[in-house]
Structure formats: C-alpha cells, structure tokens
Coordinates of C-alpha atoms in Angstrom, one line a residue:
M22 CA -283.0 56.6 63.6
T23 CA -280.2 58.6 65.3
E24 CA -277.7 57.2 62.8
T25 CA -279.7 58.5 59.8
I26 CA -279.9 62.0 61.4
I27 CA -276.2 62.0 62.0
D28 CA -275.5 60.8 58.5
G29 CA -277.8 63.4 57.1
F30 CA -276.1 66.1 59.1
I31 CA -272.7 65.0 57.9
I32 CA -273.9 65.0 54.3
L33 CA -275.2 68.5 54.7
L34 CA -271.9 69.7 56.2
L35 CA -269.9 68.0 53.4
A36 CA -272.2 69.6 50.8
G37 CA -271.7 73.0 52.4
A38 CA -267.9 72.5 52.5
I39 CA -267.9 71.5 48.8
G40 CA -270.1 74.5 47.9
Y41 CA -267.9 76.9 49.8
G42 CA -264.8 75.4 48.2
A43 CA -266.3 75.9 44.7
M44 CA -267.2 79.5 45.6
I45 CA -263.6 80.2 46.8
S46 CA -262.2 78.5 43.8
R47 CA -264.2 80.8 41.4
K48 CA -263.0 83.9 43.4
V49 CA -259.4 82.8 43.2
R50 CA -259.7 82.2 39.5
R51 CA -261.2 85.7 39.0
L52 CA -258.4 87.2 41.2
M53 CA -255.7 85.5 39.2
A54 CA -257.2 86.8 35.9
V55 CA -257.2 90.3 37.3
L56 CA -253.6 89.9 38.5
E57 CA -252.6 88.7 35.0
E58 CA -254.1 91.9 33.5
L59 CA -252.3 94.0 36.1
E60 CA -248.9 92.4 35.5
P61 CA -247.7 94.9 32.8
L62 CA -248.7 97.8 35.0
V63 CA -246.9 96.4 38.0
E64 CA -243.8 95.7 35.9
A65 CA -243.9 99.3 34.6
Y66 CA -244.3 100.7 38.1
S67 CA -241.4 98.6 39.3
S68 CA -239.1 99.8 36.5
A69 CA -240.2 103.4 37.2
V70 CA -239.3 103.0 40.9
D71 CA -236.0 101.5 40.0
K72 CA -235.3 104.4 37.6
S73 CA -236.3 107.0 40.3
E74 CA -234.0 105.3 42.8
H75 CA -231.2 105.4 40.3
S76 CA -231.8 109.1 39.5
V77 CA -232.0 110.0 43.2
A78 CA -228.7 108.2 43.8
A79 CA -227.2 110.1 40.9
M80 CA -228.6 113.4 42.2
K81 CA -227.2 112.7 45.7
Q82 CA -223.8 111.9 44.2
N83 CA -223.9 115.1 42.2
L84 CA -224.8 117.1 45.3
E85 CA -221.9 115.5 47.2
A86 CA -219.5 116.2 44.4
G87 CA -220.8 119.8 44.2
R88 CA -220.4 120.2 48.0
A89 CA -216.9 118.8 47.8
A90 CA -216.0 121.3 45.0
A91 CA -217.5 124.2 47.0
E92 CA -215.5 123.2 50.1
S93 CA -212.3 123.0 48.1
A94 CA -213.2 126.4 46.5
E95 CA -213.7 127.9 50.0
A96 CA -210.4 126.5 51.2
A97 CA -208.6 128.2 48.3
P98 CA -207.7 131.8 48.9
A99 CA -210.4 134.0 47.4
P100 CA -209.3 136.4 44.7
E101 CA -210.0 140.1 45.2
H102 CA -213.3 141.1 43.8
D103 CA -213.1 143.2 40.7
P104 CA -216.5 144.5 39.5
Q105 CA -215.2 144.7 35.9
T106 CA -214.7 140.9 35.7
F107 CA -217.2 138.3 35.1
S108 CA -217.6 135.4 37.6
S109 CA -219.2 132.2 36.4
S110 CA -219.8 130.9 40.0
R111 CA -222.0 132.3 42.6
G112 CA -220.7 133.4 46.0
P113 CA -220.4 131.0 48.8
G114 CA -223.6 130.2 50.6
A115 CA -225.8 131.1 47.6
R116 CA -228.4 128.3 47.0
M117 CA -230.6 127.7 44.1
P118 CA -234.2 128.6 45.0
G119 CA -236.4 125.6 45.7
M120 CA -233.4 123.2 45.9
Q121 CA -233.2 121.2 49.1
V122 CA -230.8 118.5 50.2
V123 CA -232.5 115.1 50.8
R124 CA -230.7 112.6 52.9
D125 CA -232.9 109.5 52.3
K126 CA -236.2 108.2 51.0
K127 CA -238.1 109.1 54.1
D128 CA -237.2 112.7 53.7
L129 CA -238.0 112.6 50.0
V130 CA -241.5 111.1 50.7
R131 CA -242.1 113.5 53.6
M132 CA -241.2 116.5 51.5
F133 CA -243.4 115.3 48.7
F134 CA -246.5 115.1 51.0
E135 CA -245.7 118.4 52.6
A136 CA -245.5 120.1 49.2
S137 CA -248.7 118.5 48.0
R138 CA -250.5 119.6 51.2
S139 CA -249.3 123.2 50.8
E140 CA -250.3 123.2 47.1
S141 CA -253.8 121.9 47.9
R142 CA -254.3 124.7 50.5
A143 CA -253.2 127.4 48.1

C-alpha cells in the first residue's frame, strides 16, 4: 500500500517535471523566433554605434588638431591689427556657440541627457 502511494507520488512529480519542461521549451522556441526577427535591428544598431564611435574619435582628433593649431598661432607673434584688412580667423579665445569639448563617452552621454532634460522643461 505504501509502495503504491510512493510510486504514484513519483509518477505525479515526473509528469509535472515533464509538463514544466515542455512549457519552458515552448517559451524558449518563441524567444528564439523573436530574437531571429530582431537580428537585423541589432546588427543595424551595432553598426550605428560603431559609426558614431568612429565619428566621435574623428571629432576628437579634429579638435585636438585645431587646439594644436591655435596654440601654435598664439605662440607666433601677433601682427598689428589693421581694421582695413580682412581676417579669416577669429581672435584667440573665441568659441563657436554651442560647441563643447567632450573628453570621453561618459561626458557625451551625460551631456545628452542634460540637454534632453533641459529641452523637455522648456
């Protein structure tokens, strides 16, 4: 009598485990199907991130080159200012409005969220 109760209990546990395994298997198959649909989007996002990292590096390099050129221009003796002549460069210390130097990705992300917060308040 006790053996049949224990056998019945073990059979119920095994049936429950098999049912749970089948349910998990269906969910995993559904998840894999969704991930296959998202694969092109993830690849496009990854390439966009790579492209933005490349452009940020190029911008940083251009800023450093511009800074080096400005420092060499400051080191050279400044010609006397003649109001009749045209100057294609701005005076030292003049900055373009809205342009900020970004050192790394953390600063870039922080500035983005600060700008988005300020725009949403306005």
